[in-house]
PDB file of C-alpha atoms in Angstrom:
ATOM      1  CA  UNK A   1      72.075 192.770  81.087  1.00 47.00           C
ATOM      2  CA  UNK A   2      73.338 190.670  78.405  1.00 44.00           C
ATOM      3  CA  UNK A   3      74.968 193.739  76.840  1.00 42.00           C
ATOM      4  CA  UNK A   4      76.546 194.141  80.391  1.00 48.00           C
ATOM      5  CA  UNK A   5      78.047 190.661  80.616  1.00 51.00           C
ATOM      6  CA  UNK A   6      79.476 190.916  76.755  1.00 42.00           C
ATOM      7  CA  UNK A   7      81.158 194.286  78.057  1.00 42.00           C
ATOM      8  CA  UNK A   8      82.229 192.816  81.142  1.00 47.00           C
ATOM      9  CA  UNK A   9      83.870 189.889  79.423  1.00 43.00           C
ATOM     10  CA  UNK A  10      85.361 192.022  76.927  1.00 43.00           C
ATOM     11  CA  UNK A  11      86.942 193.922  79.647  1.00 45.00           C
ATOM     12  CA  UNK A  12      88.554 190.953  81.192  1.00 42.00           C
ATOM     13  CA  UNK A  13      89.866 189.510  78.009  1.00 41.00           C
ATOM     14  CA  UNK A  14      91.403 192.789  77.079  1.00 41.00           C
ATOM     15  CA  UNK A  15      93.059 192.882  81.000  1.00 42.00           C
ATOM     16  CA  UNK A  16      94.209 189.628  80.519  1.00 39.00           C
ATOM     17  CA  UNK A  17      95.856 190.457  76.989  1.00 40.00           C
ATOM     18  CA  UNK A  18      97.638 193.319  78.534  1.00 39.00           C
ATOM     19  CA  UNK A  19      98.903 191.505  81.333  1.00 39.00           C
ATOM     20  CA  UNK A  20     100.339 188.647  79.311  1.00 39.00           C
ATOM     21  CA  UNK A  21     101.748 191.383  76.980  1.00 40.00           C
ATOM     22  CA  UNK A  22     103.598 193.323  79.998  1.00 43.00           C
ATOM     23  CA  UNK A  23     104.584 189.691  81.146  1.00 59.00           C
ATOM     24  CA  UNK A  24     105.977 188.336  77.940  1.00 82.00           C
ATOM     25  CA  UNK A  25     109.369 189.694  76.667  1.00 95.00           C
ATOM     26  CA  UNK A  26     111.387 189.182  73.765  1.00 97.00           C
ATOM     27  CA  UNK A  27     115.718 189.662  74.021  1.00 98.00           C
ATOM     28  CA  UNK A  28     117.504 189.350  70.869  1.00 97.00           C
ATOM     29  CA  UNK A  29     120.195 186.789  70.702  1.00 98.00           C
ATOM     30  CA  UNK A  30     123.267 187.184  68.019  1.00 97.00           C
ATOM     31  CA  UNK A  31     125.434 184.085  66.781  1.00 96.00           C
ATOM     32  CA  UNK A  32     127.708 184.316  63.606  1.00 94.00           C
ATOM     33  CA  UNK A  33     126.958 180.963  62.116  1.00 93.00           C
ATOM     34  CA  UNK A  34     123.290 179.400  61.748  1.00 94.00           C
ATOM     35  CA  UNK A  35     122.161 176.049  63.035  1.00 94.00           C
ATOM     36  CA  UNK A  36     123.302 174.100  60.616  1.00 94.00           C
ATOM     37  CA  UNK A  37     126.469 174.345  62.684  1.00 95.00           C
ATOM     38  CA  UNK A  38     126.947 173.413  66.480  1.00 95.00           C
ATOM     39  CA  UNK A  39     127.216 177.137  67.280  1.00 96.00           C
ATOM     40  CA  UNK A  40     124.006 177.991  65.730  1.00 96.00           C
ATOM     41  CA  UNK A  41     122.695 174.998  67.282  1.00 97.00           C
ATOM     42  CA  UNK A  42     124.033 176.199  70.733  1.00 97.00           C
ATOM     43  CA  UNK A  43     122.374 179.789  70.357  1.00 98.00           C
ATOM     44  CA  UNK A  44     118.780 177.619  69.316  1.00 98.00           C
ATOM     45  CA  UNK A  45     118.936 175.302  72.506  1.00 98.00           C
ATOM     46  CA  UNK A  46     119.304 178.104  75.146  1.00 98.00           C
ATOM     47  CA  UNK A  47     116.310 179.554  73.275  1.00 98.00           C
ATOM     48  CA  UNK A  48     114.100 176.468  73.273  1.00 98.00           C
ATOM     49  CA  UNK A  49     115.344 175.743  76.597  1.00 98.00           C
ATOM     50  CA  UNK A  50     114.420 179.525  78.116  1.00 98.00           C
ATOM     51  CA  UNK A  51     110.905 179.098  75.969  1.00 98.00           C
ATOM     52  CA  UNK A  52     109.971 176.132  77.799  1.00 98.00           C
ATOM     53  CA  UNK A  53     111.239 176.711  81.069  1.00 98.00           C
ATOM     54  CA  UNK A  54     109.558 180.072  81.292  1.00 97.00           C
ATOM     55  CA  UNK A  55     106.282 178.720  80.537  1.00 97.00           C
ATOM     56  CA  UNK A  56     106.797 181.222  76.998  1.00 96.00           C
ATOM     57  CA  UNK A  57     107.099 184.521  79.118  1.00 97.00           C
ATOM     58  CA  UNK A  58     110.661 184.857  77.767  1.00 97.00           C
ATOM     59  CA  UNK A  59     111.448 184.631  74.303  1.00 98.00           C
ATOM     60  CA  UNK A  60     114.728 184.441  73.070  1.00 98.00           C
ATOM     61  CA  UNK A  61     115.064 185.480  69.212  1.00 98.00           C
ATOM     62  CA  UNK A  62     118.467 183.791  67.776  1.00 98.00           C
ATOM     63  CA  UNK A  63     119.342 186.045  64.721  1.00 97.00           C
ATOM     64  CA  UNK A  64     122.241 184.434  62.841  1.00 96.00           C
ATOM     65  CA  UNK A  65     125.035 185.192  60.406  1.00 93.00           C
ATOM     66  CA  UNK A  66     125.923 188.141  62.637  1.00 92.00           C
ATOM     67  CA  UNK A  67     123.041 189.652  60.761  1.00 94.00           C
ATOM     68  CA  UNK A  68     122.765 192.390  63.764  1.00 95.00           C
ATOM     69  CA  UNK A  69     126.154 193.559  63.206  1.00 92.00           C
ATOM     70  CA  UNK A  70     125.883 193.491  59.096  1.00 89.00           C
ATOM     71  CA  UNK A  71     128.017 190.573  58.915  1.00 85.00           C
ATOM     72  CA  UNK A  72     130.924 192.220  60.671  1.00 86.00           C
ATOM     73  CA  UNK A  73     131.761 189.572  63.598  1.00 87.00           C
ATOM     74  CA  UNK A  74     134.246 191.369  65.525  1.00 87.00           C
ATOM     75  CA  UNK A  75     131.523 194.101  66.370  1.00 92.00           C
ATOM     76  CA  UNK A  76     129.426 191.623  67.821  1.00 95.00           C
ATOM     77  CA  UNK A  77     130.557 192.351  71.507  1.00 96.00           C
ATOM     78  CA  UNK A  78     130.521 196.322  71.158  1.00 95.00           C
ATOM     79  CA  UNK A  79     127.119 196.251  69.607  1.00 96.00           C
ATOM     80  CA  UNK A  80     125.654 194.225  73.134  1.00 96.00           C
ATOM     81  CA  UNK A  81     127.755 196.139  75.089  1.00 95.00           C
ATOM     82  CA  UNK A  82     126.072 199.383  73.763  1.00 94.00           C
ATOM     83  CA  UNK A  83     122.597 197.472  74.245  1.00 94.00           C
ATOM     84  CA  UNK A  84     122.152 197.152  70.333  1.00 96.00           C
ATOM     85  CA  UNK A  85     122.156 193.558  70.956  1.00 97.00           C
ATOM     86  CA  UNK A  86     120.659 191.786  74.201  1.00 98.00           C
ATOM     87  CA  UNK A  87     122.429 188.549  74.067  1.00 98.00           C
ATOM     88  CA  UNK A  88     124.735 186.492  72.373  1.00 98.00           C
ATOM     89  CA  UNK A  89     126.788 183.216  72.053  1.00 98.00           C
ATOM     90  CA  UNK A  90     129.992 184.717  70.788  1.00 97.00           C
ATOM     91  CA  UNK A  91     133.677 183.066  69.901  1.00 95.00           C
ATOM     92  CA  UNK A  92     136.783 184.079  72.246  1.00 96.00           C
ATOM     93  CA  UNK A  93     138.301 185.108  68.967  1.00 94.00           C
ATOM     94  CA  UNK A  94     135.630 187.756  67.727  1.00 93.00           C
ATOM     95  CA  UNK A  95     135.462 189.489  71.202  1.00 96.00           C
ATOM     96  CA  UNK A  96     139.159 189.562  71.824  1.00 95.00           C
ATOM     97  CA  UNK A  97     139.618 192.957  70.393  1.00 93.00           C
ATOM     98  CA  UNK A  98     137.313 194.327  72.980  1.00 95.00           C
ATOM     99  CA  UNK A  99     138.391 191.814  75.549  1.00 97.00           C
ATOM    100  CA  UNK A 100     142.112 191.253  75.043  1.00 97.00           C
ATOM    101  CA  UNK A 101     142.366 188.646  77.969  1.00 98.00           C
ATOM    102  CA  UNK A 102     140.014 186.361  75.599  1.00 97.00           C
ATOM    103  CA  UNK A 103     143.197 185.855  73.278  1.00 97.00           C
ATOM    104  CA  UNK A 104     144.606 183.262  75.861  1.00 98.00           C
ATOM    105  CA  UNK A 105     142.606 180.661  74.065  1.00 97.00           C
ATOM    106  CA  UNK A 106     144.348 181.869  70.803  1.00 96.00           C
ATOM    107  CA  UNK A 107     147.455 181.626  72.022  1.00 97.00           C
ATOM    108  CA  UNK A 108     149.295 178.336  69.703  1.00 97.00           C
ATOM    109  CA  UNK A 109     149.794 175.200  70.958  1.00 96.00           C
ATOM    110  CA  UNK A 110     148.674 176.017  75.098  1.00 96.00           C
ATOM    111  CA  UNK A 111     146.502 173.348  74.823  1.00 95.00           C
ATOM    112  CA  UNK A 112     146.772 169.949  73.053  1.00 93.00           C
ATOM    113  CA  UNK A 113     143.156 168.106  73.716  1.00 95.00           C
ATOM    114  CA  UNK A 114     139.738 168.795  75.362  1.00 96.00           C
ATOM    115  CA  UNK A 115     140.738 167.750  78.664  1.00 97.00           C
ATOM    116  CA  UNK A 116     143.554 170.910  78.560  1.00 97.00           C
ATOM    117  CA  UNK A 117     140.452 173.246  77.614  1.00 97.00           C
ATOM    118  CA  UNK A 118     138.337 171.807  79.963  1.00 97.00           C
ATOM    119  CA  UNK A 119     140.738 172.747  82.708  1.00 97.00           C
ATOM    120  CA  UNK A 120     141.372 175.801  81.489  1.00 98.00           C
ATOM    121  CA  UNK A 121     137.554 177.334  81.202  1.00 97.00           C
ATOM    122  CA  UNK A 122     136.467 174.959  84.021  1.00 96.00           C
ATOM    123  CA  UNK A 123     139.050 176.183  86.853  1.00 96.00           C
ATOM    124  CA  UNK A 124     140.722 179.700  87.857  1.00 97.00           C
ATOM    125  CA  UNK A 125     141.884 180.664  84.472  1.00 98.00           C
ATOM    126  CA  UNK A 126     137.877 180.535  83.017  1.00 98.00           C
ATOM    127  CA  UNK A 127     136.615 182.789  86.216  1.00 98.00           C
ATOM    128  CA  UNK A 128     139.418 185.455  85.240  1.00 98.00           C
ATOM    129  CA  UNK A 129     138.357 185.253  81.477  1.00 98.00           C
ATOM    130  CA  UNK A 130     134.848 185.862  82.731  1.00 98.00           C
ATOM    131  CA  UNK A 131     135.773 188.829  85.481  1.00 98.00           C
ATOM    132  CA  UNK A 132     137.421 190.579  82.420  1.00 98.00           C
ATOM    133  CA  UNK A 133     134.113 190.222  80.175  1.00 98.00           C
ATOM    134  CA  UNK A 134     131.969 191.603  83.097  1.00 97.00           C
ATOM    135  CA  UNK A 135     134.263 194.278  83.798  1.00 97.00           C
ATOM    136  CA  UNK A 136     133.239 195.576  80.204  1.00 96.00           C
ATOM    137  CA  UNK A 137     129.686 195.631  80.373  1.00 94.00           C
ATOM    138  CA  UNK A 138     128.719 192.127  79.712  1.00 97.00           C
ATOM    139  CA  UNK A 139     127.418 188.992  81.902  1.00 98.00           C
ATOM    140  CA  UNK A 140     128.655 185.596  81.096  1.00 98.00           C
ATOM    141  CA  UNK A 141     126.867 182.884  81.652  1.00 98.00           C
ATOM    142  CA  UNK A 142     128.092 179.697  80.476  1.00 98.00           C
ATOM    143  CA  UNK A 143     130.755 178.203  77.995  1.00 98.00           C
ATOM    144  CA  UNK A 144     130.209 176.781  74.684  1.00 98.00           C
ATOM    145  CA  UNK A 145     132.668 175.270  71.883  1.00 96.00           C
ATOM    146  CA  UNK A 146     133.268 175.689  68.527  1.00 94.00           C
ATOM    147  CA  UNK A 147     136.317 173.369  68.369  1.00 93.00           C
ATOM    148  CA  UNK A 148     140.043 173.214  68.193  1.00 96.00           C
ATOM    149  CA  UNK A 149     140.941 175.128  64.715  1.00 97.00           C
ATOM    150  CA  UNK A 150     142.766 173.152  61.863  1.00 98.00           C
ATOM    151  CA  UNK A 151     144.473 174.068  59.131  1.00 98.00           C
ATOM    152  CA  UNK A 152     143.774 173.274  55.390  1.00 98.00           C
ATOM    153  CA  UNK A 153     145.018 174.366  51.596  1.00 98.00           C
ATOM    154  CA  UNK A 154     144.549 174.026  48.244  1.00 97.00           C
ATOM    155  CA  UNK A 155     148.516 173.543  47.249  1.00 97.00           C
ATOM    156  CA  UNK A 156     150.533 170.699  49.367  1.00 96.00           C
ATOM    157  CA  UNK A 157     150.644 168.382  52.491  1.00 96.00           C
ATOM    158  CA  UNK A 158     151.703 170.534  55.352  1.00 98.00           C
ATOM    159  CA  UNK A 159     153.624 168.394  57.877  1.00 97.00           C
ATOM    160  CA  UNK A 160     156.530 170.943  58.786  1.00 97.00           C
ATOM    161  CA  UNK A 161     156.783 174.735  59.596  1.00 97.00           C
ATOM    162  CA  UNK A 162     158.575 175.054  56.529  1.00 97.00           C
ATOM    163  CA  UNK A 163     155.564 173.541  54.320  1.00 98.00           C
ATOM    164  CA  UNK A 164     153.294 176.787  55.382  1.00 97.00           C
ATOM    165  CA  UNK A 165     156.036 178.929  54.215  1.00 96.00           C
ATOM    166  CA  UNK A 166     154.764 181.313  51.710  1.00 95.00           C
ATOM    167  CA  UNK A 167     151.493 180.158  51.557  1.00 97.00           C
ATOM    168  CA  UNK A 168     148.495 182.876  51.801  1.00 98.00           C
ATOM    169  CA  UNK A 169     146.566 181.663  54.940  1.00 98.00           C
ATOM    170  CA  UNK A 170     142.809 183.529  55.495  1.00 97.00           C
ATOM    171  CA  UNK A 171     142.770 184.702  59.169  1.00 95.00           C
ATOM    172  CA  UNK A 172     139.914 186.414  61.344  1.00 88.00           C
ATOM    173  CA  UNK A 173     140.719 189.889  62.326  1.00 80.00           C
ATOM    174  CA  UNK A 174     143.076 189.260  65.251  1.00 87.00           C
ATOM    175  CA  UNK A 175     146.739 190.602  65.324  1.00 94.00           C
ATOM    176  CA  UNK A 176     147.681 187.532  66.835  1.00 96.00           C
ATOM    177  CA  UNK A 177     146.595 184.967  63.751  1.00 96.00           C
ATOM    178  CA  UNK A 178     148.949 187.258  62.396  1.00 96.00           C
ATOM    179  CA  UNK A 179     151.959 186.943  64.638  1.00 97.00           C
ATOM    180  CA  UNK A 180     151.231 183.325  64.640  1.00 97.00           C
ATOM    181  CA  UNK A 181     151.308 183.029  60.492  1.00 97.00           C
ATOM    182  CA  UNK A 182     154.022 185.073  59.684  1.00 97.00           C
ATOM    183  CA  UNK A 183     156.111 183.355  62.456  1.00 97.00           C
ATOM    184  CA  UNK A 184     155.452 180.050  60.834  1.00 97.00           C
ATOM    185  CA  UNK A 185     156.494 181.947  57.425  1.00 97.00           C
ATOM    186  CA  UNK A 186     153.079 182.102  55.753  1.00 97.00           C
ATOM    187  CA  UNK A 187     151.219 185.008  54.201  1.00 97.00           C
ATOM    188  CA  UNK A 188     148.380 185.828  56.764  1.00 97.00           C
ATOM    189  CA  UNK A 189     145.337 187.423  55.072  1.00 95.00           C
ATOM    190  CA  UNK A 190     142.912 188.908  57.394  1.00 92.00           C
ATOM    191  CA  UNK A 191     139.172 188.816  56.054  1.00 89.00           C
ATOM    192  CA  UNK A 192     135.608 188.013  57.161  1.00 84.00           C
ATOM    193  CA  UNK A 193     134.043 184.420  56.315  1.00 83.00           C
ATOM    194  CA  UNK A 194     131.800 185.664  53.949  1.00 82.00           C
ATOM    195  CA  UNK A 195     134.775 187.002  52.088  1.00 89.00           C
ATOM    196  CA  UNK A 196     137.265 183.549  52.229  1.00 91.00           C
ATOM    197  CA  UNK A 197     134.971 181.340  50.426  1.00 89.00           C
ATOM    198  CA  UNK A 198     135.287 183.750  47.239  1.00 93.00           C
ATOM    199  CA  UNK A 199     138.817 184.283  48.041  1.00 95.00           C
ATOM    200  CA  UNK A 200     139.408 180.197  48.087  1.00 95.00           C
ATOM    201  CA  UNK A 201     137.343 179.639  45.383  1.00 94.00           C
ATOM    202  CA  UNK A 202     139.289 182.187  42.763  1.00 94.00           C
ATOM    203  CA  UNK A 203     142.976 181.205  44.624  1.00 94.00           C
ATOM    204  CA  UNK A 204     143.117 184.888  46.075  1.00 95.00           C
ATOM    205  CA  UNK A 205     144.601 182.919  49.349  1.00 97.00           C
ATOM    206  CA  UNK A 206     145.836 179.353  49.569  1.00 98.00           C
ATOM    207  CA  UNK A 207     144.213 178.117  52.810  1.00 98.00           C
ATOM    208  CA  UNK A 208     142.180 178.733  55.940  1.00 97.00           C
ATOM    209  CA  UNK A 209     142.001 177.537  59.851  1.00 97.00           C
ATOM    210  CA  UNK A 210     139.013 176.491  61.072  1.00 96.00           C
ATOM    211  CA  UNK A 211     137.538 173.747  63.368  1.00 96.00           C
ATOM    212  CA  UNK A 212     135.960 170.795  61.391  1.00 96.00           C
ATOM    213  CA  UNK A 213     132.695 171.483  62.035  1.00 95.00           C
ATOM    214  CA  UNK A 214     132.697 174.367  59.888  1.00 94.00           C
ATOM    215  CA  UNK A 215     135.092 172.931  57.085  1.00 96.00           C
ATOM    216  CA  UNK A 216     132.461 170.097  56.905  1.00 96.00           C
ATOM    217  CA  UNK A 217     129.436 171.721  57.141  1.00 95.00           C
ATOM    218  CA  UNK A 218     130.439 174.470  54.955  1.00 94.00           C
ATOM    219  CA  UNK A 219     131.619 171.915  52.356  1.00 95.00           C
ATOM    220  CA  UNK A 220     135.322 173.876  51.870  1.00 96.00           C
ATOM    221  CA  UNK A 221     136.648 171.057  50.318  1.00 96.00           C
ATOM    222  CA  UNK A 222     134.496 172.137  47.183  1.00 96.00           C
ATOM    223  CA  UNK A 223     136.675 175.491  46.885  1.00 95.00           C
ATOM    224  CA  UNK A 224     139.542 173.412  46.365  1.00 94.00           C
ATOM    225  CA  UNK A 225     140.966 173.041  49.931  1.00 97.00           C
ATOM    226  CA  UNK A 226     142.233 169.265  49.097  1.00 97.00           C
ATOM    227  CA  UNK A 227     144.887 169.036  52.187  1.00 98.00           C
ATOM    228  CA  UNK A 228     143.823 169.231  56.046  1.00 98.00           C
ATOM    229  CA  UNK A 229     146.495 169.220  58.657  1.00 98.00           C
ATOM    230  CA  UNK A 230     144.916 168.122  62.393  1.00 97.00           C
ATOM    231  CA  UNK A 231     147.221 170.336  64.190  1.00 96.00           C
ATOM    232  CA  UNK A 232     145.057 171.697  67.399  1.00 95.00           C
ATOM    233  CA  UNK A 233     146.787 174.365  67.274  1.00 96.00           C
ATOM    234  CA  UNK A 234     144.230 176.577  69.247  1.00 96.00           C
ATOM    235  CA  UNK A 235     140.498 176.178  70.829  1.00 94.00           C
ATOM    236  CA  UNK A 236     137.597 178.395  70.371  1.00 92.00           C
ATOM    237  CA  UNK A 237     135.483 178.560  73.323  1.00 97.00           C
ATOM    238  CA  UNK A 238     131.592 180.035  72.927  1.00 98.00           C
ATOM    239  CA  UNK A 239     130.274 182.293  75.828  1.00 98.00           C
ATOM    240  CA  UNK A 240     126.863 182.618  76.864  1.00 98.00           C
ATOM    241  CA  UNK A 241     126.159 186.127  77.691  1.00 98.00           C
ATOM    242  CA  UNK A 242     123.835 189.007  78.116  1.00 98.00           C
ATOM    243  CA  UNK A 243     123.787 193.098  78.148  1.00 97.00           C
ATOM    244  CA  UNK A 244     124.501 194.147  81.828  1.00 96.00           C
ATOM    245  CA  UNK A 245     121.745 196.802  81.784  1.00 96.00           C
ATOM    246  CA  UNK A 246     119.371 193.965  80.453  1.00 97.00           C
ATOM    247  CA  UNK A 247     120.754 191.539  83.087  1.00 98.00           C
ATOM    248  CA  UNK A 248     119.958 194.014  85.897  1.00 97.00           C
ATOM    249  CA  UNK A 249     116.589 194.776  85.099  1.00 96.00           C
ATOM    250  CA  UNK A 250     115.687 190.827  85.226  1.00 97.00           C
ATOM    251  CA  UNK A 251     114.015 189.698  88.333  1.00 97.00           C
ATOM    252  CA  UNK A 252     116.483 187.538  90.111  1.00 97.00           C
ATOM    253  CA  UNK A 253     114.326 184.291  89.272  1.00 97.00           C
ATOM    254  CA  UNK A 254     114.531 185.071  85.442  1.00 98.00           C
ATOM    255  CA  UNK A 255     118.398 185.697  85.963  1.00 98.00           C
ATOM    256  CA  UNK A 256     118.868 181.979  87.551  1.00 98.00           C
ATOM    257  CA  UNK A 257     116.536 180.267  84.703  1.00 98.00           C
ATOM    258  CA  UNK A 258     118.806 182.308  81.852  1.00 98.00           C
ATOM    259  CA  UNK A 259     121.720 180.853  83.333  1.00 98.00           C
ATOM    260  CA  UNK A 260     121.069 177.393  83.914  1.00 98.00           C
ATOM    261  CA  UNK A 261     119.099 177.054  80.658  1.00 98.00           C
ATOM    262  CA  UNK A 262     122.752 178.689  79.171  1.00 98.00           C
ATOM    263  CA  UNK A 263     124.820 176.282  81.102  1.00 98.00           C
ATOM    264  CA  UNK A 264     122.644 173.118  79.879  1.00 98.00           C
ATOM    265  CA  UNK A 265     122.581 174.507  76.250  1.00 98.00           C
ATOM    266  CA  UNK A 266     126.261 174.784  76.489  1.00 98.00           C
ATOM    267  CA  UNK A 267     127.230 171.482  78.151  1.00 98.00           C
ATOM    268  CA  UNK A 268     124.598 169.850  75.333  1.00 98.00           C
ATOM    269  CA  UNK A 269     126.375 171.553  72.484  1.00 97.00           C
ATOM    270  CA  UNK A 270     129.576 170.594  73.694  1.00 97.00           C
ATOM    271  CA  UNK A 271     129.010 166.812  74.114  1.00 97.00           C
ATOM    272  CA  UNK A 272     127.215 167.553  70.509  1.00 95.00           C
ATOM    273  CA  UNK A 273     130.294 168.733  69.137  1.00 95.00           C
ATOM    274  CA  UNK A 274     132.882 166.318  70.520  1.00 96.00           C
ATOM    275  CA  UNK A 275     130.783 163.357  69.616  1.00 96.00           C
ATOM    276  CA  UNK A 276     130.479 164.786  65.859  1.00 95.00           C
ATOM    277  CA  UNK A 277     134.125 165.037  65.337  1.00 94.00           C
ATOM    278  CA  UNK A 278     134.983 161.721  64.199  1.00 95.00           C
ATOM    279  CA  UNK A 279     131.723 161.193  61.887  1.00 96.00           C
ATOM    280  CA  UNK A 280     132.730 164.606  60.140  1.00 96.00           C
ATOM    281  CA  UNK A 281     136.349 163.616  59.521  1.00 96.00           C
ATOM    282  CA  UNK A 282     135.199 160.364  57.975  1.00 97.00           C
ATOM    283  CA  UNK A 283     132.881 162.446  55.455  1.00 97.00           C
ATOM    284  CA  UNK A 284     135.915 164.697  54.866  1.00 97.00           C
ATOM    285  CA  UNK A 285     137.835 161.809  53.916  1.00 97.00           C
ATOM    286  CA  UNK A 286     135.200 160.232  51.990  1.00 97.00           C
ATOM    287  CA  UNK A 287     135.016 163.598  49.639  1.00 97.00           C
ATOM    288  CA  UNK A 288     138.674 163.211  48.639  1.00 97.00           C
ATOM    289  CA  UNK A 289     140.580 165.301  51.111  1.00 98.00           C
ATOM    290  CA  UNK A 290     143.802 164.280  52.371  1.00 98.00           C
ATOM    291  CA  UNK A 291     144.183 164.262  55.840  1.00 98.00           C
ATOM    292  CA  UNK A 292     147.575 164.502  57.578  1.00 97.00           C
ATOM    293  CA  UNK A 293     147.467 163.856  60.937  1.00 96.00           C
ATOM    294  CA  UNK A 294     150.977 164.772  62.976  1.00 96.00           C
ATOM    295  CA  UNK A 295     152.908 162.637  65.503  1.00 94.00           C
ATOM    296  CA  UNK A 296     154.072 164.188  68.950  1.00 92.00           C
ATOM    297  CA  UNK A 297     157.461 165.528  67.615  1.00 95.00           C
ATOM    298  CA  UNK A 298     155.735 167.235  64.405  1.00 96.00           C
ATOM    299  CA  UNK A 299     153.233 169.100  66.466  1.00 95.00           C
ATOM    300  CA  UNK A 300     156.108 170.231  68.837  1.00 96.00           C
ATOM    301  CA  UNK A 301     157.730 171.691  65.534  1.00 97.00           C
ATOM    302  CA  UNK A 302     155.011 173.823  65.087  1.00 97.00           C
ATOM    303  CA  UNK A 303     154.947 174.735  69.022  1.00 96.00           C
ATOM    304  CA  UNK A 304     158.665 175.637  68.828  1.00 97.00           C
ATOM    305  CA  UNK A 305     158.173 178.047  65.850  1.00 97.00           C
ATOM    306  CA  UNK A 306     155.620 179.716  67.552  1.00 97.00           C
ATOM    307  CA  UNK A 307     157.041 180.247  70.843  1.00 96.00           C
ATOM    308  CA  UNK A 308     157.964 183.832  70.442  1.00 96.00           C
ATOM    309  CA  UNK A 309     154.377 184.304  69.936  1.00 97.00           C
ATOM    310  CA  UNK A 310     153.259 183.222  73.317  1.00 94.00           C
ATOM    311  CA  UNK A 311     156.204 185.145  75.053  1.00 94.00           C
ATOM    312  CA  UNK A 312     155.196 188.280  73.063  1.00 96.00           C
ATOM    313  CA  UNK A 313     151.295 188.347  73.893  1.00 97.00           C
ATOM    314  CA  UNK A 314     151.656 187.013  77.269  1.00 96.00           C
ATOM    315  CA  UNK A 315     151.790 190.517  78.827  1.00 94.00           C
ATOM    316  CA  UNK A 316     149.223 191.551  76.839  1.00 95.00           C
ATOM    317  CA  UNK A 317     146.736 188.810  78.166  1.00 97.00           C
ATOM    318  CA  UNK A 318     148.387 189.038  81.621  1.00 97.00           C
ATOM    319  CA  UNK A 319     150.938 186.949  82.909  1.00 97.00           C
ATOM    320  CA  UNK A 320     148.746 186.004  85.788  1.00 97.00           C
ATOM    321  CA  UNK A 321     145.955 184.662  83.676  1.00 98.00           C
ATOM    322  CA  UNK A 322     148.449 183.009  81.364  1.00 97.00           C
ATOM    323  CA  UNK A 323     150.060 181.460  84.135  1.00 97.00           C
ATOM    324  CA  UNK A 324     147.012 180.253  85.357  1.00 97.00           C
ATOM    325  CA  UNK A 325     145.939 178.447  82.141  1.00 97.00           C
ATOM    326  CA  UNK A 326     149.284 176.914  81.985  1.00 97.00           C
ATOM    327  CA  UNK A 327     149.104 175.620  85.578  1.00 97.00           C
ATOM    328  CA  UNK A 328     145.703 174.156  84.426  1.00 97.00           C
ATOM    329  CA  UNK A 329     146.834 172.305  81.923  1.00 95.00           C
ATOM    330  CA  UNK A 330     150.140 171.002  83.759  1.00 94.00           C
ATOM    331  CA  UNK A 331     147.805 169.542  86.206  1.00 87.00           C
TER     332      UNK A 331
END
């Protein structure tokens, strides 16, 4: 009798374990930066919220530093679309080679500040951008933020387009960036961020452009970047997204849980990122970096110098989408 009770208990335990294993699911989440940066923190916040709200039944395992694509961040979208990656918190810049509409956010001097960015992402233009992503096999859930990109260099203070002439500037793998810096008279040099810091150290390139969070946390000032210009020439929104096949296999309740957790994580990260800007700038200045803030007229000179880039890329992005963004900013 005792043996029978033990066997019954063991059978029940095995059945319970099997039921839990069947209900517990784990998905991969790719990010380009670790949780030392707001970007990586956004992905981890999403994972934490999902874990908590699903009572541990859904686990999002975050893989930072683009490790699921061997460090090549421009391949992240393709890897997610093919199913090698389940989910991601990705950059509009890195996904733009596969989703040309996302080049909207890289148009130089389209947005002056966070209010302009919010008007675009939270309005018709943002909806069109999400529709373009979904059309390519990925389900976008929410927006995050990598911040406005500023420019630094190791040679001289930059206040006018003429100051950029001949400077070798590291840029990401996007033809639009090549066009922008060529229009400004610089010498754009495409390379991954993993290669950028060694290149800055040796002087193979003179400068780079990135949000303040990257300049600060990555200590770009330690590789000779003594001059920083706040020109807000473009913003890099982040997107929380899921592979379409994974999404379709999820029960409706789980979809809603994932979406709401992404929305909440995105809002949390955007607030964190923006609230940290002033302190980051103070710390950067304290480390001896000369920071230049442009007047409205000085910024307009850069905008005028890159007007041809906006004109050239409008047809590639989609005239309707660009017009929707401009209308949102104007309002």
